[in-house]
C-alpha atoms as an extended CHARMM CRD file, in Angstrom:
* protein
*
       160  EXT
         1         1  MET       CA              0.0000000000        0.0000000000        0.0000000000  PROA      1               0.0000000000
         2         2  PHE       CA              2.8070000000        2.4270000000        0.9250000000  PROA      2               0.0000000000
         3         3  ARG       CA              4.6010000000        1.7680000000       -2.3480000000  PROA      3               0.0000000000
         4         4  TRP       CA              1.5470000000        2.3230000000       -4.5500000000  PROA      4               0.0000000000
         5         5  ALA       CA              0.6000000000        5.5170000000       -2.6960000000  PROA      5               0.0000000000
         6         6  ASN       CA              4.1790000000        6.7480000000       -2.9030000000  PROA      6               0.0000000000
         7         7  GLY       CA              4.2330000000        5.9870000000       -6.6280000000  PROA      7               0.0000000000
         8         8  ILE       CA              1.1080000000        8.1030000000       -7.0910000000  PROA      8               0.0000000000
         9         9  ALA       CA              2.6790000000       10.9190000000       -5.0370000000  PROA      9               0.0000000000
        10        10  ALA       CA              5.8670000000       10.6920000000       -7.1230000000  PROA      10              0.0000000000
        11        11  LEU       CA              3.8710000000       10.8120000000      -10.3510000000  PROA      11              0.0000000000
        12        12  LEU       CA              1.9470000000       13.8490000000       -9.0710000000  PROA      12              0.0000000000
        13        13  LEU       CA              5.2550000000       15.5080000000       -8.1680000000  PROA      13              0.0000000000
        14        14  LEU       CA              6.5650000000       14.9020000000      -11.6630000000  PROA      14              0.0000000000
        15        15  ALA       CA              3.4310000000       16.5910000000      -13.0110000000  PROA      15              0.0000000000
        16        16  VAL       CA              3.6950000000       19.4970000000      -10.5290000000  PROA      16              0.0000000000
        17        17  PHE       CA              7.3830000000       20.0930000000      -11.2350000000  PROA      17              0.0000000000
        18        18  SER       CA              6.7120000000       19.9240000000      -14.9820000000  PROA      18              0.0000000000
        19        19  ALA       CA              3.8700000000       22.4340000000      -14.6610000000  PROA      19              0.0000000000
        20        20  HSD       CA              6.1340000000       24.6490000000      -12.5250000000  PROA      20              0.0000000000
        21        21  VAL       CA              8.8050000000       24.5620000000      -15.2370000000  PROA      21              0.0000000000
        22        22  ILE       CA              6.2940000000       25.4090000000      -17.9630000000  PROA      22              0.0000000000
        23        23  MET       CA              4.6780000000       28.2220000000      -15.9550000000  PROA      23              0.0000000000
        24        24  GLY       CA              8.1250000000       29.4830000000      -14.9130000000  PROA      24              0.0000000000
        25        25  THR       CA              9.2960000000       29.4650000000      -18.5180000000  PROA      25              0.0000000000
        26        26  LEU       CA              6.2330000000       31.4150000000      -19.6390000000  PROA      26              0.0000000000
        27        27  PHE       CA              6.7430000000       33.8100000000      -16.7000000000  PROA      27              0.0000000000
        28        28  CYS       CA             10.3850000000       34.3350000000      -17.7170000000  PROA      28              0.0000000000
        29        29  TRP       CA              9.2530000000       35.1850000000      -21.2270000000  PROA      29              0.0000000000
        30        30  GLY       CA              6.6650000000       37.6430000000      -19.8880000000  PROA      30              0.0000000000
        31        31  MET       CA              3.7750000000       35.4960000000      -21.0970000000  PROA      31              0.0000000000
        32        32  PHE       CA              2.4540000000       34.4820000000      -17.6710000000  PROA      32              0.0000000000
        33        33  SER       CA              1.7710000000       36.3230000000      -14.4460000000  PROA      33              0.0000000000
        34        34  ASP       CA              2.6130000000       35.1070000000      -10.9830000000  PROA      34              0.0000000000
        35        35  GLU       CA             -1.0700000000       34.9340000000       -9.9950000000  PROA      35              0.0000000000
        36        36  LEU       CA             -0.8720000000       31.1520000000       -9.7230000000  PROA      36              0.0000000000
        37        37  ASN       CA              2.0790000000       31.1350000000       -7.3210000000  PROA      37              0.0000000000
        38        38  TRP       CA             -0.2770000000       29.6050000000       -4.7270000000  PROA      38              0.0000000000
        39        39  ALA       CA             -0.1050000000       26.4030000000       -6.7920000000  PROA      39              0.0000000000
        40        40  VAL       CA              3.4560000000       25.9520000000       -5.5380000000  PROA      40              0.0000000000
        41        41  TRP       CA              1.9810000000       25.1800000000       -2.1060000000  PROA      41              0.0000000000
        42        42  ILE       CA              0.1150000000       22.2300000000       -3.6060000000  PROA      42              0.0000000000
        43        43  GLY       CA              3.4990000000       20.9330000000       -4.7050000000  PROA      43              0.0000000000
        44        44  VAL       CA              4.9230000000       21.4950000000       -1.2200000000  PROA      44              0.0000000000
        45        45  GLY       CA              2.0730000000       19.4520000000        0.2350000000  PROA      45              0.0000000000
        46        46  ILE       CA              2.6900000000       16.6150000000       -2.2280000000  PROA      46              0.0000000000
        47        47  ILE       CA              6.4070000000       16.7570000000       -1.3790000000  PROA      47              0.0000000000
        48        48  ALA       CA              5.5630000000       16.3280000000        2.3120000000  PROA      48              0.0000000000
        49        49  VAL       CA              3.3680000000       13.3220000000        1.5260000000  PROA      49              0.0000000000
        50        50  HSD       CA              6.0700000000       11.8450000000       -0.7420000000  PROA      50              0.0000000000
        51        51  VAL       CA              8.7490000000       12.2290000000        1.9350000000  PROA      51              0.0000000000
        52        52  ALA       CA              6.5180000000       10.6690000000        4.6100000000  PROA      52              0.0000000000
        53        53  LEU       CA              5.6280000000        7.7500000000        2.3440000000  PROA      53              0.0000000000
        54        54  SER       CA              9.2860000000        7.3450000000        1.3500000000  PROA      54              0.0000000000
        55        55  VAL       CA             10.2170000000        7.0570000000        5.0180000000  PROA      55              0.0000000000
        56        56  GLY       CA              7.5400000000        4.3790000000        5.3650000000  PROA      56              0.0000000000
        57        57  THR       CA              8.5990000000        2.4030000000        2.2950000000  PROA      57              0.0000000000
        58        58  THR       CA             12.2770000000        2.6250000000        3.2260000000  PROA      58              0.0000000000
        59        59  ARG       CA             11.5480000000        1.4290000000        6.7450000000  PROA      59              0.0000000000
        60        60  GLN       CA              9.4140000000       -1.4000000000        5.3760000000  PROA      60              0.0000000000
        61        61  MET       CA             12.2130000000       -2.4690000000        3.0390000000  PROA      61              0.0000000000
        62        62  LEU       CA             14.9290000000       -2.3090000000        5.7100000000  PROA      62              0.0000000000
        63        63  CYS       CA             12.8240000000       -4.2220000000        8.2580000000  PROA      63              0.0000000000
        64        64  ASP       CA             11.6160000000       -6.9430000000        5.8770000000  PROA      64              0.0000000000
        65        65  ARG       CA             12.6810000000      -10.1980000000        7.5440000000  PROA      65              0.0000000000
        66        66  SER       CA             11.2200000000      -12.4890000000        4.8820000000  PROA      66              0.0000000000
        67        67  ARG       CA             13.0500000000      -10.7170000000        2.0170000000  PROA      67              0.0000000000
        68        68  PRO       CA             15.9360000000       -8.7500000000        3.5310000000  PROA      68              0.0000000000
        69        69  PRO       CA             17.3250000000       -6.1020000000        1.2030000000  PROA      69              0.0000000000
        70        70  SER       CA             20.5660000000       -6.8170000000       -0.6160000000  PROA      70              0.0000000000
        71        71  ALA       CA             23.5480000000       -4.4740000000       -0.4730000000  PROA      71              0.0000000000
        72        72  LYS       CA             22.6680000000       -3.3820000000       -4.0250000000  PROA      72              0.0000000000
        73        73  LYS       CA             19.0900000000       -2.5370000000       -2.9930000000  PROA      73              0.0000000000
        74        74  LYS       CA             20.3390000000       -0.5720000000        0.0260000000  PROA      74              0.0000000000
        75        75  ALA       CA             22.7960000000        1.3350000000       -2.1820000000  PROA      75              0.0000000000
        76        76  HSD       CA             19.9900000000        2.1610000000       -4.6200000000  PROA      76              0.0000000000
        77        77  GLN       CA             17.7990000000        3.3740000000       -1.7610000000  PROA      77              0.0000000000
        78        78  LEU       CA             20.6600000000        5.5520000000       -0.5230000000  PROA      78              0.0000000000
        79        79  LYS       CA             21.0110000000        7.1100000000       -4.0020000000  PROA      79              0.0000000000
        80        80  LYS       CA             17.3130000000        7.9680000000       -3.9980000000  PROA      80              0.0000000000
        81        81  TRP       CA             17.5710000000        9.5910000000       -0.5570000000  PROA      81              0.0000000000
        82        82  VAL       CA             20.7470000000       11.5230000000       -1.3430000000  PROA      82              0.0000000000
        83        83  SER       CA             19.3540000000       12.8450000000       -4.6220000000  PROA      83              0.0000000000
        84        84  GLY       CA             16.0310000000       13.6910000000       -2.9460000000  PROA      84              0.0000000000
        85        85  ILE       CA             17.7410000000       15.5710000000       -0.1270000000  PROA      85              0.0000000000
        86        86  ALA       CA             19.8780000000       17.4040000000       -2.6960000000  PROA      86              0.0000000000
        87        87  ILE       CA             16.6730000000       18.5260000000       -4.4050000000  PROA      87              0.0000000000
        88        88  GLY       CA             15.3590000000       19.8590000000       -1.0910000000  PROA      88              0.0000000000
        89        89  VAL       CA             18.5310000000       21.8220000000       -0.3530000000  PROA      89              0.0000000000
        90        90  ILE       CA             18.7470000000       23.2410000000       -3.8660000000  PROA      90              0.0000000000
        91        91  ALA       CA             15.0150000000       24.0510000000       -3.8990000000  PROA      91              0.0000000000
        92        92  ALA       CA             15.4310000000       26.0280000000       -0.6660000000  PROA      92              0.0000000000
        93        93  ALA       CA             18.1770000000       28.0690000000       -2.3190000000  PROA      93              0.0000000000
        94        94  HSD       CA             15.9600000000       28.4800000000       -5.4200000000  PROA      94              0.0000000000
        95        95  VAL       CA             13.2470000000       30.0240000000       -3.2510000000  PROA      95              0.0000000000
        96        96  LEU       CA             15.5580000000       32.2190000000       -1.1890000000  PROA      96              0.0000000000
        97        97  LEU       CA             17.6340000000       33.7660000000       -3.9890000000  PROA      97              0.0000000000
        98        98  ASP       CA             16.5880000000       36.8580000000       -5.9120000000  PROA      98              0.0000000000
        99        99  PHE       CA             14.8560000000       35.9160000000       -9.1580000000  PROA      99              0.0000000000
       100       100  GLY       CA             16.9440000000       36.8050000000      -12.1780000000  PROA      100             0.0000000000
       101       101  SER       CA             20.2940000000       36.9650000000      -10.4140000000  PROA      101             0.0000000000
       102       102  VAL       CA             23.2390000000       34.9300000000      -11.6620000000  PROA      102             0.0000000000
       103       103  ALA       CA             23.1400000000       32.8730000000       -8.4490000000  PROA      103             0.0000000000
       104       104  TRP       CA             19.4270000000       32.1600000000       -9.0270000000  PROA      104             0.0000000000
       105       105  ALA       CA             20.1480000000       31.0180000000      -12.5900000000  PROA      105             0.0000000000
       106       106  ILE       CA             22.9230000000       28.6940000000      -11.4290000000  PROA      106             0.0000000000
       107       107  VAL       CA             20.7140000000       27.2300000000       -8.7080000000  PROA      107             0.0000000000
       108       108  ALA       CA             17.8400000000       26.8080000000      -11.1890000000  PROA      108             0.0000000000
       109       109  LEU       CA             20.1690000000       24.8430000000      -13.4760000000  PROA      109             0.0000000000
       110       110  LEU       CA             21.3330000000       22.7560000000      -10.5180000000  PROA      110             0.0000000000
       111       111  ILE       CA             17.7610000000       21.9140000000       -9.5570000000  PROA      111             0.0000000000
       112       112  ASP       CA             17.0570000000       20.8490000000      -13.1460000000  PROA      112             0.0000000000
       113       113  VAL       CA             19.9840000000       18.4470000000      -13.0070000000  PROA      113             0.0000000000
       114       114  ALA       CA             19.0830000000       17.2130000000       -9.5000000000  PROA      114             0.0000000000
       115       115  LEU       CA             15.4450000000       16.5770000000      -10.4300000000  PROA      115             0.0000000000
       116       116  ALA       CA             16.3010000000       14.7680000000      -13.6540000000  PROA      116             0.0000000000
       117       117  THR       CA             18.8950000000       12.6970000000      -11.7890000000  PROA      117             0.0000000000
       118       118  HSD       CA             16.4440000000       11.7770000000       -9.0230000000  PROA      118             0.0000000000
       119       119  VAL       CA             13.7710000000       10.7830000000      -11.5270000000  PROA      119             0.0000000000
       120       120  CYS       CA             16.2530000000        8.7060000000      -13.5270000000  PROA      120             0.0000000000
       121       121  ILE       CA             17.4160000000        6.9300000000      -10.3510000000  PROA      121             0.0000000000
       122       122  SER       CA             13.8370000000        6.3660000000       -9.1600000000  PROA      122             0.0000000000
       123       123  ALA       CA             12.1080000000        5.5300000000      -12.4620000000  PROA      123             0.0000000000
       124       124  LYS       CA             12.4490000000        1.7640000000      -12.0850000000  PROA      124             0.0000000000
       125       125  SER       CA             10.9230000000        1.9050000000       -8.5960000000  PROA      125             0.0000000000
       126       126  LEU       CA              8.1210000000        4.1640000000       -9.8450000000  PROA      126             0.0000000000
       127       127  ALA       CA              7.2490000000        1.7560000000      -12.6520000000  PROA      127             0.0000000000
       128       128  LYS       CA              7.2560000000       -1.1840000000      -10.2280000000  PROA      128             0.0000000000
       129       129  ASP       CA              5.2630000000        0.6630000000       -7.5390000000  PROA      129             0.0000000000
       130       130  LEU       CA              2.5250000000        1.5590000000      -10.0100000000  PROA      130             0.0000000000
       131       131  GLY       CA              2.4630000000       -1.8580000000      -11.6530000000  PROA      131             0.0000000000
       132       132  LEU       CA              3.5600000000       -0.4880000000      -15.0140000000  PROA      132             0.0000000000
       133       133  GLY       CA              5.6830000000       -2.4140000000      -17.4470000000  PROA      133             0.0000000000
       134       134  ALA       CA              9.4430000000       -2.4120000000      -16.9390000000  PROA      134             0.0000000000
       135       135  LYS       CA              9.9790000000       -0.4280000000      -20.1340000000  PROA      135             0.0000000000
       136       136  SER       CA              7.8530000000        2.4770000000      -18.8640000000  PROA      136             0.0000000000
       137       137  LYS       CA             10.8480000000        3.5810000000      -16.7740000000  PROA      137             0.0000000000
       138       138  TYR       CA             12.4760000000        4.7720000000      -20.0090000000  PROA      138             0.0000000000
       139       139  ALA       CA              9.5050000000        6.9680000000      -20.8990000000  PROA      139             0.0000000000
       140       140  VAL       CA              9.5840000000        8.5260000000      -17.4200000000  PROA      140             0.0000000000
       141       141  ARG       CA             13.3210000000        9.1840000000      -17.7270000000  PROA      141             0.0000000000
       142       142  VAL       CA             13.0150000000       10.7210000000      -21.1830000000  PROA      142             0.0000000000
       143       143  PHE       CA             10.1590000000       12.9450000000      -20.0280000000  PROA      143             0.0000000000
       144       144  ALA       CA             12.1270000000       14.1960000000      -16.9930000000  PROA      144             0.0000000000
       145       145  ILE       CA             15.1990000000       14.8970000000      -19.1160000000  PROA      145             0.0000000000
       146       146  LEU       CA             13.1360000000       16.7950000000      -21.7060000000  PROA      146             0.0000000000
       147       147  VAL       CA             11.5160000000       18.9680000000      -19.0250000000  PROA      147             0.0000000000
       148       148  ALA       CA             14.9290000000       19.6860000000      -17.4680000000  PROA      148             0.0000000000
       149       149  PHE       CA             16.3290000000       20.4770000000      -20.9200000000  PROA      149             0.0000000000
       150       150  LEU       CA             13.4940000000       22.9270000000      -21.6170000000  PROA      150             0.0000000000
       151       151  ALA       CA             14.0210000000       24.7370000000      -18.3180000000  PROA      151             0.0000000000
       152       152  GLY       CA             17.7950000000       24.6810000000      -18.6550000000  PROA      152             0.0000000000
       153       153  THR       CA             17.6390000000       26.0780000000      -22.1770000000  PROA      153             0.0000000000
       154       154  VAL       CA             15.4530000000       28.9740000000      -21.0650000000  PROA      154             0.0000000000
       155       155  ILE       CA             17.7990000000       29.7540000000      -18.1740000000  PROA      155             0.0000000000
       156       156  ALA       CA             21.0280000000       29.2860000000      -20.1470000000  PROA      156             0.0000000000
       157       157  PHE       CA             19.9240000000       31.6150000000      -22.9170000000  PROA      157             0.0000000000
       158       158  GLY       CA             18.8710000000       34.3460000000      -20.5270000000  PROA      158             0.0000000000
       159       159  GLY       CA             15.1160000000       33.9180000000      -20.7320000000  PROA      159             0.0000000000
       160       160  TYR       CA             14.7540000000       34.8560000000      -17.0860000000  PROA      160             0.0000000000
């Protein structure tokens, strides 16, 4: 149950982050106002749910006596946590820095890379948690990389 719910939360986060990138891109180009900035708080709520469910699924995995996790599985879980925590730290900087500054642009590029990395690391788990085919992990990875590329291109070419 935890895994399925966490998969849904992760999928919602992918949608929220993608929408944030698209709205942010349109905002940078002057084609969108910041009237929907309240929507970011929906994303924050989903992040909180995702983190709580991730704690639950990790605990379940580590405490599973019938199928104890292998060293490889533990290492994979650690990669997911490290990349997720990196996203949180970088996102905090993204929020705190002045929009349009060089530091903000660098941090925005870093969050693009961190998010795409986290999704690529977690895509196999997401596909398994949601009962999707094994090959669906590639579609998730490609989508995350394309969204990061779009945002990175806008930032790199001074669209902010």
